[in-house]
Structure formats: structure tokens, C-alpha cells
JSON list of C-alpha atoms and ligand atoms in Angstrom, two decimals:
[
{"chain": "A", "resi": 1, "resn": "MET", "atom": "CA", "xyz": [-12.31, -13.46, 17.97]},
{"chain": "A", "resi": 2, "resn": "ALA", "atom": "CA", "xyz": [-12.73, -12.30, 14.38]},
{"chain": "A", "resi": 3, "resn": "THR", "atom": "CA", "xyz": [-13.68, -15.01, 11.90]},
{"chain": "A", "resi": 4, "resn": "ILE", "atom": "CA", "xyz": [-12.48, -13.06, 8.85]},
{"chain": "A", "resi": 5, "resn": "GLU", "atom": "CA", "xyz": [-8.92, -12.22, 7.88]},
{"chain": "A", "resi": 6, "resn": "PHE", "atom": "CA", "xyz": [-8.02, -8.56, 7.64]},
{"chain": "A", "resi": 7, "resn": "SER", "atom": "CA", "xyz": [-7.14, -8.75, 3.92]},
{"chain": "A", "resi": 8, "resn": "LYS", "atom": "CA", "xyz": [-10.44, -10.49, 3.12]},
{"chain": "A", "resi": 9, "resn": "LEU", "atom": "CA", "xyz": [-12.34, -7.82, 5.04]},
{"chain": "A", "resi": 10, "resn": "VAL", "atom": "CA", "xyz": [-10.64, -5.06, 3.08]},
{"chain": "A", "resi": 11, "resn": "ASP", "atom": "CA", "xyz": [-11.34, -6.90, -0.20]},
{"chain": "A", "resi": 12, "resn": "LYS", "atom": "CA", "xyz": [-15.03, -7.06, 0.65]},
{"chain": "A", "resi": 13, "resn": "LEU", "atom": "CA", "xyz": [-15.13, -3.35, 1.45]},
{"chain": "A", "resi": 14, "resn": "GLN", "atom": "CA", "xyz": [-13.36, -2.53, -1.80]},
{"chain": "A", "resi": 15, "resn": "GLN", "atom": "CA", "xyz": [-15.85, -4.64, -3.77]},
{"chain": "A", "resi": 16, "resn": "HIS", "atom": "CA", "xyz": [-18.69, -2.80, -2.05]},
{"chain": "A", "resi": 17, "resn": "TYR", "atom": "CA", "xyz": [-17.40, 0.79, -2.20]},
{"chain": "A", "resi": 18, "resn": "GLY", "atom": "CA", "xyz": [-14.93, 0.72, -5.10]},
{"chain": "A", "resi": 19, "resn": "ALA", "atom": "CA", "xyz": [-11.53, 2.39, -4.96]},
{"chain": "A", "resi": 20, "resn": "PRO", "atom": "CA", "xyz": [-11.36, 4.78, -2.00]},
{"chain": "A", "resi": 21, "resn": "ALA", "atom": "CA", "xyz": [-10.63, 8.49, -2.20]},
{"chain": "A", "resi": 22, "resn": "PRO", "atom": "CA", "xyz": [-6.97, 9.43, -1.82]},
{"chain": "A", "resi": 23, "resn": "PRO", "atom": "CA", "xyz": [-5.83, 11.26, 1.35]},
{"chain": "A", "resi": 24, "resn": "PRO", "atom": "CA", "xyz": [-6.38, 15.05, 1.33]},
{"chain": "A", "resi": 25, "resn": "SER", "atom": "CA", "xyz": [-2.64, 15.72, 1.20]},
{"chain": "A", "resi": 26, "resn": "THR", "atom": "CA", "xyz": [0.71, 13.96, 1.42]},
{"chain": "A", "resi": 27, "resn": "ASP", "atom": "CA", "xyz": [2.39, 16.82, 3.28]},
{"chain": "A", "resi": 28, "resn": "PRO", "atom": "CA", "xyz": [2.60, 16.43, 7.07]},
{"chain": "A", "resi": 29, "resn": "LEU", "atom": "CA", "xyz": [1.94, 20.07, 7.89]},
{"chain": "A", "resi": 30, "resn": "GLU", "atom": "CA", "xyz": [-1.08, 20.19, 5.58]},
{"chain": "A", "resi": 31, "resn": "LEU", "atom": "CA", "xyz": [-2.45, 17.02, 7.17]},
{"chain": "A", "resi": 32, "resn": "ILE", "atom": "CA", "xyz": [-2.15, 18.58, 10.63]},
{"chain": "A", "resi": 33, "resn": "ILE", "atom": "CA", "xyz": [-3.87, 21.72, 9.34]},
{"chain": "A", "resi": 34, "resn": "TRP", "atom": "CA", "xyz": [-6.61, 19.55, 7.80]},
{"chain": "A", "resi": 35, "resn": "GLU", "atom": "CA", "xyz": [-7.34, 18.00, 11.20]},
{"chain": "A", "resi": 36, "resn": "ASN", "atom": "CA", "xyz": [-7.60, 21.39, 12.90]},
{"chain": "A", "resi": 37, "resn": "ILE", "atom": "CA", "xyz": [-9.03, 23.77, 10.32]},
{"chain": "A", "resi": 38, "resn": "ALA", "atom": "CA", "xyz": [-12.73, 23.42, 11.16]},
{"chain": "A", "resi": 39, "resn": "TYR", "atom": "CA", "xyz": [-13.83, 21.81, 14.38]},
{"chain": "A", "resi": 40, "resn": "LEU", "atom": "CA", "xyz": [-16.39, 19.02, 13.92]},
{"chain": "A", "resi": 41, "resn": "ALA", "atom": "CA", "xyz": [-16.91, 19.84, 10.23]},
{"chain": "A", "resi": 42, "resn": "ASN", "atom": "CA", "xyz": [-17.73, 17.02, 7.84]},
{"chain": "A", "resi": 43, "resn": "ASP", "atom": "CA", "xyz": [-15.31, 16.14, 5.03]},
{"chain": "A", "resi": 44, "resn": "ARG", "atom": "CA", "xyz": [-17.01, 18.39, 2.47]},
{"chain": "A", "resi": 45, "resn": "ARG", "atom": "CA", "xyz": [-16.94, 21.51, 4.62]},
{"chain": "A", "resi": 46, "resn": "ARG", "atom": "CA", "xyz": [-13.42, 20.72, 5.79]},
{"chain": "A", "resi": 47, "resn": "ALA", "atom": "CA", "xyz": [-12.28, 20.42, 2.16]},
{"chain": "A", "resi": 48, "resn": "GLU", "atom": "CA", "xyz": [-13.91, 23.76, 1.32]},
{"chain": "A", "resi": 49, "resn": "ALA", "atom": "CA", "xyz": [-12.19, 25.47, 4.25]},
{"chain": "A", "resi": 50, "resn": "PHE", "atom": "CA", "xyz": [-8.86, 23.90, 3.32]},
{"chain": "A", "resi": 51, "resn": "ALA", "atom": "CA", "xyz": [-9.19, 25.03, -0.32]},
{"chain": "A", "resi": 52, "resn": "ILE", "atom": "CA", "xyz": [-9.92, 28.62, 0.82]},
{"chain": "A", "resi": 53, "resn": "LEU", "atom": "CA", "xyz": [-6.90, 28.60, 3.12]},
{"chain": "A", "resi": 54, "resn": "LYS", "atom": "CA", "xyz": [-4.64, 27.38, 0.31]},
{"chain": "A", "resi": 55, "resn": "ARG", "atom": "CA", "xyz": [-6.03, 29.91, -2.18]},
{"chain": "A", "resi": 56, "resn": "THR", "atom": "CA", "xyz": [-6.16, 33.00, 0.02]},
{"chain": "A", "resi": 57, "resn": "ILE", "atom": "CA", "xyz": [-3.40, 32.55, 2.62]},
{"chain": "A", "resi": 58, "resn": "GLY", "atom": "CA", "xyz": [-1.33, 29.45, 1.91]},
{"chain": "A", "resi": 59, "resn": "THR", "atom": "CA", "xyz": [-0.29, 26.55, 4.12]},
{"chain": "A", "resi": 60, "resn": "ARG", "atom": "CA", "xyz": [3.33, 27.49, 4.83]},
{"chain": "A", "resi": 61, "resn": "PRO", "atom": "CA", "xyz": [3.96, 28.41, 8.49]},
{"chain": "A", "resi": 62, "resn": "GLU", "atom": "CA", "xyz": [5.14, 31.90, 7.54]},
{"chain": "A", "resi": 63, "resn": "GLN", "atom": "CA", "xyz": [1.99, 32.50, 5.50]},
{"chain": "A", "resi": 64, "resn": "ILE", "atom": "CA", "xyz": [-0.32, 31.46, 8.34]},
{"chain": "A", "resi": 65, "resn": "LEU", "atom": "CA", "xyz": [1.62, 33.47, 10.92]},
{"chain": "A", "resi": 66, "resn": "GLY", "atom": "CA", "xyz": [1.37, 36.52, 8.67]},
{"chain": "A", "resi": 67, "resn": "ALA", "atom": "CA", "xyz": [-2.37, 36.19, 8.09]},
{"chain": "A", "resi": 68, "resn": "GLN", "atom": "CA", "xyz": [-5.06, 38.36, 9.65]},
{"chain": "A", "resi": 69, "resn": "GLN", "atom": "CA", "xyz": [-6.61, 36.51, 12.57]},
{"chain": "A", "resi": 70, "resn": "SER", "atom": "CA", "xyz": [-10.05, 37.51, 11.26]},
{"chain": "A", "resi": 71, "resn": "ALA", "atom": "CA", "xyz": [-9.29, 35.71, 7.97]},
{"chain": "A", "resi": 72, "resn": "LEU", "atom": "CA", "xyz": [-8.39, 32.53, 9.85]},
{"chain": "A", "resi": 73, "resn": "VAL", "atom": "CA", "xyz": [-11.54, 32.82, 11.96]},
{"chain": "A", "resi": 74, "resn": "ALA", "atom": "CA", "xyz": [-13.64, 33.25, 8.80]},
{"chain": "A", "resi": 75, "resn": "ILE", "atom": "CA", "xyz": [-12.18, 30.00, 7.44]},
{"chain": "A", "resi": 76, "resn": "GLY", "atom": "CA", "xyz": [-12.83, 28.24, 10.76]},
{"chain": "A", "resi": 77, "resn": "LYS", "atom": "CA", "xyz": [-16.53, 29.04, 10.43]},
{"chain": "A", "resi": 78, "resn": "ALA", "atom": "CA", "xyz": [-16.81, 25.88, 8.34]},
{"chain": "A", "resi": 79, "resn": "GLY", "atom": "CA", "xyz": [-16.96, 24.18, 11.72]},
{"chain": "A", "resi": 80, "resn": "ILE", "atom": "CA", "xyz": [-18.08, 25.16, 15.20]},
{"chain": "A", "resi": 81, "resn": "LEU", "atom": "CA", "xyz": [-15.71, 27.17, 17.45]},
{"chain": "A", "resi": 82, "resn": "PRO", "atom": "CA", "xyz": [-14.02, 29.17, 14.64]},
{"chain": "A", "resi": 83, "resn": "ASP", "atom": "CA", "xyz": [-11.96, 31.23, 17.13]},
{"chain": "A", "resi": 84, "resn": "VAL", "atom": "CA", "xyz": [-10.50, 28.07, 18.60]},
{"chain": "A", "resi": 85, "resn": "SER", "atom": "CA", "xyz": [-9.71, 26.69, 15.13]},
{"chain": "A", "resi": 86, "resn": "ALA", "atom": "CA", "xyz": [-7.93, 29.93, 14.18]},
{"chain": "A", "resi": 87, "resn": "GLU", "atom": "CA", "xyz": [-5.85, 29.77, 17.37]},
{"chain": "A", "resi": 88, "resn": "LYS", "atom": "CA", "xyz": [-4.94, 26.18, 16.61]},
{"chain": "A", "resi": 89, "resn": "LEU", "atom": "CA", "xyz": [-3.77, 27.07, 13.10]},
{"chain": "A", "resi": 90, "resn": "LEU", "atom": "CA", "xyz": [-1.53, 29.76, 14.56]},
{"chain": "A", "resi": 91, "resn": "THR", "atom": "CA", "xyz": [-0.15, 27.33, 17.16]},
{"chain": "A", "resi": 92, "resn": "ILE", "atom": "CA", "xyz": [0.55, 24.73, 14.48]},
{"chain": "A", "resi": 93, "resn": "ALA", "atom": "CA", "xyz": [2.35, 27.29, 12.32]},
{"chain": "A", "resi": 94, "resn": "LYS", "atom": "CA", "xyz": [4.37, 28.57, 15.29]},
{"chain": "A", "resi": 95, "resn": "ILE", "atom": "CA", "xyz": [5.49, 25.07, 16.30]},
{"chain": "A", "resi": 96, "resn": "ALA", "atom": "CA", "xyz": [6.44, 24.20, 12.72]},
{"chain": "A", "resi": 97, "resn": "TYR", "atom": "CA", "xyz": [8.33, 27.47, 12.28]},
{"chain": "A", "resi": 98, "resn": "GLU", "atom": "CA", "xyz": [10.14, 27.56, 15.62]},
{"chain": "A", "resi": 99, "resn": "GLU", "atom": "CA", "xyz": [10.77, 23.90, 16.34]},
{"chain": "A", "resi": 100, "resn": "PHE", "atom": "CA", "xyz": [11.07, 22.30, 12.90]},
{"chain": "A", "resi": 101, "resn": "ASP", "atom": "CA", "xyz": [12.44, 25.11, 10.76]},
{"chain": "A", "resi": 102, "resn": "SER", "atom": "CA", "xyz": [9.16, 25.05, 8.80]},
{"chain": "A", "resi": 103, "resn": "ASP", "atom": "CA", "xyz": [9.94, 21.54, 7.56]},
{"chain": "A", "resi": 104, "resn": "LEU", "atom": "CA", "xyz": [8.10, 18.71, 9.29]},
{"chain": "A", "resi": 105, "resn": "ARG", "atom": "CA", "xyz": [9.14, 16.25, 6.60]},
{"chain": "A", "resi": 106, "resn": "SER", "atom": "CA", "xyz": [12.65, 16.06, 8.03]},
{"chain": "A", "resi": 107, "resn": "ALA", "atom": "CA", "xyz": [11.21, 15.18, 11.47]},
{"chain": "A", "resi": 108, "resn": "LEU", "atom": "CA", "xyz": [9.42, 12.22, 9.92]},
{"chain": "A", "resi": 109, "resn": "LYS", "atom": "CA", "xyz": [12.71, 10.72, 8.77]},
{"chain": "A", "resi": 110, "resn": "LYS", "atom": "CA", "xyz": [13.63, 10.12, 12.42]},
{"chain": "A", "resi": 111, "resn": "PRO", "atom": "CA", "xyz": [13.03, 6.75, 14.13]},
{"chain": "A", "resi": 112, "resn": "LEU", "atom": "CA", "xyz": [9.33, 5.98, 14.56]},
{"chain": "A", "resi": 113, "resn": "PRO", "atom": "CA", "xyz": [8.92, 6.98, 18.24]},
{"chain": "A", "resi": 114, "resn": "ARG", "atom": "CA", "xyz": [10.62, 10.33, 17.63]},
{"chain": "A", "resi": 115, "resn": "ALA", "atom": "CA", "xyz": [8.68, 11.00, 14.44]},
{"chain": "A", "resi": 116, "resn": "ARG", "atom": "CA", "xyz": [5.43, 10.22, 16.27]},
{"chain": "A", "resi": 117, "resn": "LYS", "atom": "CA", "xyz": [6.43, 12.47, 19.16]},
{"chain": "A", "resi": 118, "resn": "ALA", "atom": "CA", "xyz": [7.22, 15.35, 16.77]},
{"chain": "A", "resi": 119, "resn": "LEU", "atom": "CA", "xyz": [3.74, 15.16, 15.23]},
{"chain": "A", "resi": 120, "resn": "LYS", "atom": "CA", "xyz": [2.10, 15.02, 18.64]},
{"chain": "A", "resi": 121, "resn": "ARG", "atom": "CA", "xyz": [3.54, 18.45, 19.45]},
{"chain": "A", "resi": 122, "resn": "SER", "atom": "CA", "xyz": [0.66, 19.91, 17.44]},
{"chain": "A", "resi": 123, "resn": "PRO", "atom": "CA", "xyz": [-2.90, 20.38, 18.74]},
{"chain": "A", "resi": 124, "resn": "SER", "atom": "CA", "xyz": [-5.41, 17.54, 18.34]},
{"chain": "A", "resi": 125, "resn": "ILE", "atom": "CA", "xyz": [-2.79, 15.03, 17.25]},
{"chain": "A", "resi": 126, "resn": "GLY", "atom": "CA", "xyz": [-2.66, 11.93, 19.46]},
{"chain": "A", "resi": 127, "resn": "ASP", "atom": "CA", "xyz": [-1.25, 8.52, 18.62]},
{"chain": "A", "resi": 128, "resn": "PRO", "atom": "CA", "xyz": [-3.94, 7.62, 16.04]},
{"chain": "A", "resi": 129, "resn": "GLY", "atom": "CA", "xyz": [-3.62, 11.01, 14.32]},
{"chain": "A", "resi": 130, "resn": "ALA", "atom": "CA", "xyz": [0.16, 10.83, 14.29]},
{"chain": "A", "resi": 131, "resn": "GLU", "atom": "CA", "xyz": [0.05, 7.33, 12.80]},
{"chain": "A", "resi": 132, "resn": "LYS", "atom": "CA", "xyz": [-2.33, 8.49, 10.09]},
{"chain": "A", "resi": 133, "resn": "ILE", "atom": "CA", "xyz": [0.08, 11.24, 9.08]},
{"chain": "A", "resi": 134, "resn": "LEU", "atom": "CA", "xyz": [3.01, 8.81, 9.12]},
{"chain": "A", "resi": 135, "resn": "LEU", "atom": "CA", "xyz": [1.01, 6.55, 6.81]},
{"chain": "A", "resi": 136, "resn": "PHE", "atom": "CA", "xyz": [-0.35, 9.20, 4.43]},
{"chain": "A", "resi": 137, "resn": "THR", "atom": "CA", "xyz": [3.11, 10.75, 4.02]},
{"chain": "A", "resi": 138, "resn": "ARG", "atom": "CA", "xyz": [4.48, 7.24, 3.37]},
{"chain": "A", "resi": 139, "resn": "SER", "atom": "CA", "xyz": [6.97, 7.71, 6.16]},
{"chain": "A", "resi": 140, "resn": "TYR", "atom": "CA", "xyz": [6.11, 4.42, 7.92]},
{"chain": "A", "resi": 141, "resn": "PRO", "atom": "CA", "xyz": [3.76, 1.57, 6.92]},
{"chain": "A", "resi": 142, "resn": "VAL", "atom": "CA", "xyz": [1.65, 1.72, 10.09]},
{"chain": "A", "resi": 143, "resn": "MET", "atom": "CA", "xyz": [-2.04, 0.78, 10.18]},
{"chain": "A", "resi": 144, "resn": "ALA", "atom": "CA", "xyz": [-3.55, 4.00, 11.43]},
{"chain": "A", "resi": 145, "resn": "LEU", "atom": "CA", "xyz": [-7.19, 3.71, 12.46]},
{"chain": "A", "resi": 146, "resn": "ASP", "atom": "CA", "xyz": [-9.58, 6.58, 12.94]},
{"chain": "A", "resi": 147, "resn": "SER", "atom": "CA", "xyz": [-12.60, 6.17, 15.23]},
{"chain": "A", "resi": 148, "resn": "ASN", "atom": "CA", "xyz": [-14.70, 4.83, 12.35]},
{"chain": "A", "resi": 149, "resn": "GLY", "atom": "CA", "xyz": [-12.29, 2.11, 11.27]},
{"chain": "A", "resi": 150, "resn": "PHE", "atom": "CA", "xyz": [-11.61, 1.25, 14.87]},
{"chain": "A", "resi": 151, "resn": "ARG", "atom": "CA", "xyz": [-15.35, 0.77, 15.54]},
{"chain": "A", "resi": 152, "resn": "VAL", "atom": "CA", "xyz": [-15.72, -1.52, 12.50]},
{"chain": "A", "resi": 153, "resn": "LEU", "atom": "CA", "xyz": [-12.86, -3.78, 13.60]},
{"chain": "A", "resi": 154, "resn": "CYS", "atom": "CA", "xyz": [-14.18, -3.96, 17.17]},
{"chain": "A", "resi": 155, "resn": "ARG", "atom": "CA", "xyz": [-17.66, -4.93, 16.01]},
{"chain": "A", "resi": 156, "resn": "VAL", "atom": "CA", "xyz": [-16.38, -7.51, 13.56]},
{"chain": "A", "resi": 157, "resn": "GLY", "atom": "CA", "xyz": [-14.55, -9.11, 16.49]},
{"chain": "A", "resi": 158, "resn": "PHE", "atom": "CA", "xyz": [-10.87, -8.12, 16.45]},
{"chain": "A", "resi": 159, "resn": "ALA", "atom": "CA", "xyz": [-11.14, -6.88, 20.06]},
{"chain": "A", "resi": 160, "resn": "GLU", "atom": "CA", "xyz": [-13.64, -6.49, 22.85]},
{"chain": "A", "resi": 161, "resn": "GLU", "atom": "CA", "xyz": [-14.26, -2.82, 23.54]},
{"chain": "A", "resi": 162, "resn": "GLN", "atom": "CA", "xyz": [-12.78, -1.70, 26.90]},
{"chain": "A", "resi": 163, "resn": "LYS", "atom": "CA", "xyz": [-13.73, 1.40, 28.87]},
{"chain": "A", "resi": 164, "resn": "ASN", "atom": "CA", "xyz": [-10.39, 2.94, 27.95]},
{"chain": "A", "resi": 165, "resn": "TYR", "atom": "CA", "xyz": [-10.17, 3.94, 24.25]},
{"chain": "A", "resi": 166, "resn": "SER", "atom": "CA", "xyz": [-6.37, 3.73, 24.13]},
{"chain": "A", "resi": 167, "resn": "ALA", "atom": "CA", "xyz": [-6.34, 0.26, 25.64]},
{"chain": "A", "resi": 168, "resn": "THR", "atom": "CA", "xyz": [-8.89, -0.99, 23.08]},
{"chain": "A", "resi": 169, "resn": "TYR", "atom": "CA", "xyz": [-6.99, 0.72, 20.25]},
{"chain": "A", "resi": 170, "resn": "ARG", "atom": "CA", "xyz": [-3.85, -1.20, 21.20]},
{"chain": "A", "resi": 171, "resn": "LEU", "atom": "CA", "xyz": [-5.81, -4.49, 21.50]},
{"chain": "A", "resi": 172, "resn": "VAL", "atom": "CA", "xyz": [-7.11, -4.03, 17.95]},
{"chain": "A", "resi": 173, "resn": "GLN", "atom": "CA", "xyz": [-3.64, -3.17, 16.69]},
{"chain": "A", "resi": 174, "resn": "ASP", "atom": "CA", "xyz": [-2.20, -6.29, 18.35]},
{"chain": "A", "resi": 175, "resn": "ALA", "atom": "CA", "xyz": [-4.98, -8.45, 16.89]},
{"chain": "A", "resi": 176, "resn": "ILE", "atom": "CA", "xyz": [-4.43, -7.32, 13.29]},
{"chain": "A", "resi": 177, "resn": "HIS", "atom": "CA", "xyz": [-0.66, -6.84, 13.44]},
{"chain": "A", "resi": 178, "resn": "GLU", "atom": "CA", "xyz": [0.37, -10.25, 12.04]},
{"chain": "A", "resi": 179, "resn": "GLN", "atom": "CA", "xyz": [-2.18, -10.02, 9.22]},
{"chain": "A", "resi": 180, "resn": "LEU", "atom": "CA", "xyz": [-1.26, -6.57, 7.97]},
{"chain": "A", "resi": 181, "resn": "PRO", "atom": "CA", "xyz": [0.38, -5.85, 4.64]},
{"chain": "A", "resi": 182, "resn": "ARG", "atom": "CA", "xyz": [3.73, -4.13, 5.10]},
{"chain": "A", "resi": 183, "resn": "ASP", "atom": "CA", "xyz": [3.43, -1.43, 2.46]},
{"chain": "A", "resi": 184, "resn": "CYS", "atom": "CA", "xyz": [1.77, 1.98, 2.42]},
{"chain": "A", "resi": 185, "resn": "ASP", "atom": "CA", "xyz": [0.17, 1.28, -0.98]},
{"chain": "A", "resi": 186, "resn": "SER", "atom": "CA", "xyz": [-2.01, -1.39, 0.66]},
{"chain": "A", "resi": 187, "resn": "LEU", "atom": "CA", "xyz": [-2.45, 0.22, 4.07]},
{"chain": "A", "resi": 188, "resn": "ILE", "atom": "CA", "xyz": [-3.66, 3.63, 2.85]},
{"chain": "A", "resi": 189, "resn": "PRO", "atom": "CA", "xyz": [-6.71, 2.24, 0.96]},
{"chain": "A", "resi": 190, "resn": "ALA", "atom": "CA", "xyz": [-7.41, -0.10, 3.89]},
{"chain": "A", "resi": 191, "resn": "HIS", "atom": "CA", "xyz": [-7.52, 2.90, 6.23]},
{"chain": "A", "resi": 192, "resn": "GLN", "atom": "CA", "xyz": [-9.75, 4.86, 3.86]},
{"chain": "A", "resi": 193, "resn": "LEU", "atom": "CA", "xyz": [-12.17, 1.98, 3.26]},
{"chain": "A", "resi": 194, "resn": "LEU", "atom": "CA", "xyz": [-12.55, 1.22, 6.97]},
{"chain": "A", "resi": 195, "resn": "ARG", "atom": "CA", "xyz": [-13.22, 4.90, 7.62]},
{"chain": "A", "resi": 196, "resn": "GLN", "atom": "CA", "xyz": [-15.79, 5.09, 4.83]},
{"chain": "A", "resi": 197, "resn": "HIS", "atom": "CA", "xyz": [-17.52, 1.97, 6.11]},
{"chain": "A", "resi": 198, "resn": "GLY", "atom": "CA", "xyz": [-17.74, 3.39, 9.63]},
{"chain": "A", "resi": 199, "resn": "GLN", "atom": "CA", "xyz": [-19.20, 6.62, 8.25]},
{"chain": "A", "resi": 200, "resn": "GLU", "atom": "CA", "xyz": [-21.72, 5.12, 5.83]},
{"chain": "A", "resi": 201, "resn": "LEU", "atom": "CA", "xyz": [-22.96, 1.76, 7.15]},
{"chain": "A", "resi": 202, "resn": "CYS", "atom": "CA", "xyz": [-21.27, 0.81, 10.42]},
{"chain": "A", "resi": 203, "resn": "LYS", "atom": "CA", "xyz": [-22.34, 4.04, 12.09]},
{"chain": "A", "resi": 204, "resn": "ARG", "atom": "CA", "xyz": [-21.94, 4.64, 15.80]},
{"chain": "A", "resi": 205, "resn": "SER", "atom": "CA", "xyz": [-25.67, 4.25, 16.41]},
{"chain": "A", "resi": 206, "resn": "LYS", "atom": "CA", "xyz": [-27.96, 2.05, 14.34]},
{"chain": "A", "resi": 207, "resn": "PRO", "atom": "CA", "xyz": [-25.42, 0.33, 12.05]},
{"chain": "A", "resi": 208, "resn": "ARG", "atom": "CA", "xyz": [-27.04, -0.82, 8.82]},
{"chain": "A", "resi": 209, "resn": "CYS", "atom": "CA", "xyz": [-26.09, -4.48, 9.13]},
{"chain": "A", "resi": 210, "resn": "ALA", "atom": "CA", "xyz": [-28.70, -5.63, 6.60]},
{"chain": "A", "resi": 211, "resn": "ASP", "atom": "CA", "xyz": [-26.84, -3.73, 3.86]},
{"chain": "A", "resi": 212, "resn": "CYS", "atom": "CA", "xyz": [-23.32, -4.58, 5.03]},
{"chain": "A", "resi": 213, "resn": "PRO", "atom": "CA", "xyz": [-20.91, -6.73, 3.01]},
{"chain": "A", "resi": 214, "resn": "LEU", "atom": "CA", "xyz": [-19.34, -7.95, 6.28]},
{"chain": "A", "resi": 215, "resn": "SER", "atom": "CA", "xyz": [-22.55, -9.13, 7.97]},
{"chain": "A", "resi": 216, "resn": "ASP", "atom": "CA", "xyz": [-21.79, -12.86, 7.56]},
{"chain": "A", "resi": 217, "resn": "ASP", "atom": "CA", "xyz": [-18.43, -12.38, 9.28]},
{"chain": "A", "resi": 218, "resn": "CYS", "atom": "CA", "xyz": [-19.36, -9.91, 12.01]},
{"chain": "A", "resi": 219, "resn": "ASN", "atom": "CA", "xyz": [-19.80, -10.75, 15.69]},
{"chain": "A", "resi": 220, "resn": "TYR", "atom": "CA", "xyz": [-22.00, -7.70, 16.32]},
{"chain": "A", "resi": 221, "resn": "SER", "atom": "CA", "xyz": [-24.37, -8.70, 13.51]},
{"chain": "A", "resi": 222, "resn": "ARG", "atom": "CA", "xyz": [-24.47, -12.33, 14.64]},
{"chain": "A", "resi": 223, "resn": "ARG", "atom": "CA", "xyz": [-25.38, -11.30, 18.18]},
{"chain": "A", "resi": 224, "resn": "GLY", "atom": "CA", "xyz": [-28.34, -9.43, 16.67]},
{"chain": "B", "resi": 301, "resn": "SF4", "atom": "S1", "xyz": [-22.52, -6.16, 10.07]},
{"chain": "B", "resi": 301, "resn": "SF4", "atom": "FE1", "xyz": [-23.17, -4.29, 11.14]},
{"chain": "B", "resi": 301, "resn": "SF4", "atom": "S2", "xyz": [-21.85, -4.10, 12.91]},
{"chain": "B", "resi": 301, "resn": "SF4", "atom": "FE2", "xyz": [-20.91, -5.55, 11.53]},
{"chain": "B", "resi": 301, "resn": "SF4", "atom": "S3", "xyz": [-19.48, -4.36, 10.28]},
{"chain": "B", "resi": 301, "resn": "SF4", "atom": "FE3", "xyz": [-21.41, -4.45, 9.18]},
{"chain": "B", "resi": 301, "resn": "SF4", "atom": "S4", "xyz": [-22.57, -2.63, 9.75]},
{"chain": "B", "resi": 301, "resn": "SF4", "atom": "FE4", "xyz": [-20.90, -2.92, 11.25]}
]
């Protein structure tokens, strides 16, 4: 069991890191593109690739479908598997164009399960990714967790890690549900701070517990 409340945990992270960076976009299609543009690229390289796409091709489905495949592959070289990334961008654009009339925003106005399902039509978007887009677009105040934030909450003690990622993800969500703020203005920085903490201190291997603002409240740290 966690010995710290969710809001207190977020406060401590904010004191440590300061105000978090805003999401890369508030548009659902751009957020899907962001996830797929450069496989396994870090945030800086992903941002560079995204900026080049916006400047040279555009992010509308028609613009991506009309682009030279070689230009999309060149952008995908910010990550590994650029050919795969280019194919994914074309698939995303095709789905948006053919199934959503190039306007994913209208799909997000549907009830939550249908909005989530619409986003999951695109490559690399599972439940956590769909929830992040619903949050960043301010469509629904859901506490999306990426793998970094998820790892932090598990280690602090909100859930015991199971073999199955989805099962653990739901356990964490159930554990924090009653403590969550109900507005996107609070949930978006909470998501960003948890992610930053997982990237910078609470890394997958060798977490830097000695430098961590949560060490007094963390089960993993207490177990040594
Ligand atoms: S004390 Fe260690 S394990 Fe716990 S949240 Fe901090 S870095 Fe992660």
C-alpha cells in the first residue's frame, strides 16, 4: 500500500522539477503522429522530426497522403526503422481521411469507450496511449500513465507489479482513482511530472533513490 496521497506525491515532484513542459500538441491527429513519427527516438529527436514534418509536408491527412514516401522515410530516420515509421504515418493519415473525414476531434466527442476505440484504430495506440490523447486534448479528465509514470506509482506502492502489464495498469488506476483530481488542468501536469520522474530519477534500472524527493514515502526505497 502507498503511504503517500497522490496529490502530495505530485506536489513533491512539482517542487523538485518545477512546472512541467506542456504536451507536444493538443490536436488528436498530431498526437498520434507524434507517437509514431520516429520509432524509439528520444523526445528531442522526436520533436525535431515532428517540426520537419510540419514545416515541409504538414500534418493534415491529405498532406501526408500526398507526400513522397522518401520524404517520410527521411523524417523517420530520427528513430530506428524509418521505413516502418513512414508506413505508419501513411496508415494514420489513411484512417483519419477515410474513417473520420480527416477530423478526429469529432470522434473524441463521443462517449468515452467509443472515443477510446476510435483512437485505437491507429498504429501503436493502446489503452494508455488513447487515454493520454483524451487527456491532452481535454476531451476527458482521465489519468493517463505512460510506462515511466506507471513504474513510479508501482514502486511507491500503489500496486504490486504483476506479470501482465495491462492487469497491473488497471490495479494502479483503481488504487489512485478515488484520489484523483477531476480536471484536465491538474491531471495533465501530473502525467508530465510522473513521466519526467520516471525518465530522470526513477529509471527502469538503477533508480537514483538517494536524490529522489519521494524516497521517504516509497516502498521500493524502503526495501533497499
Ligand atoms: S525512491 Fe527510488 S524507487 Fe522510489 S520513486 Fe524515488 S527513485 Fe523511484
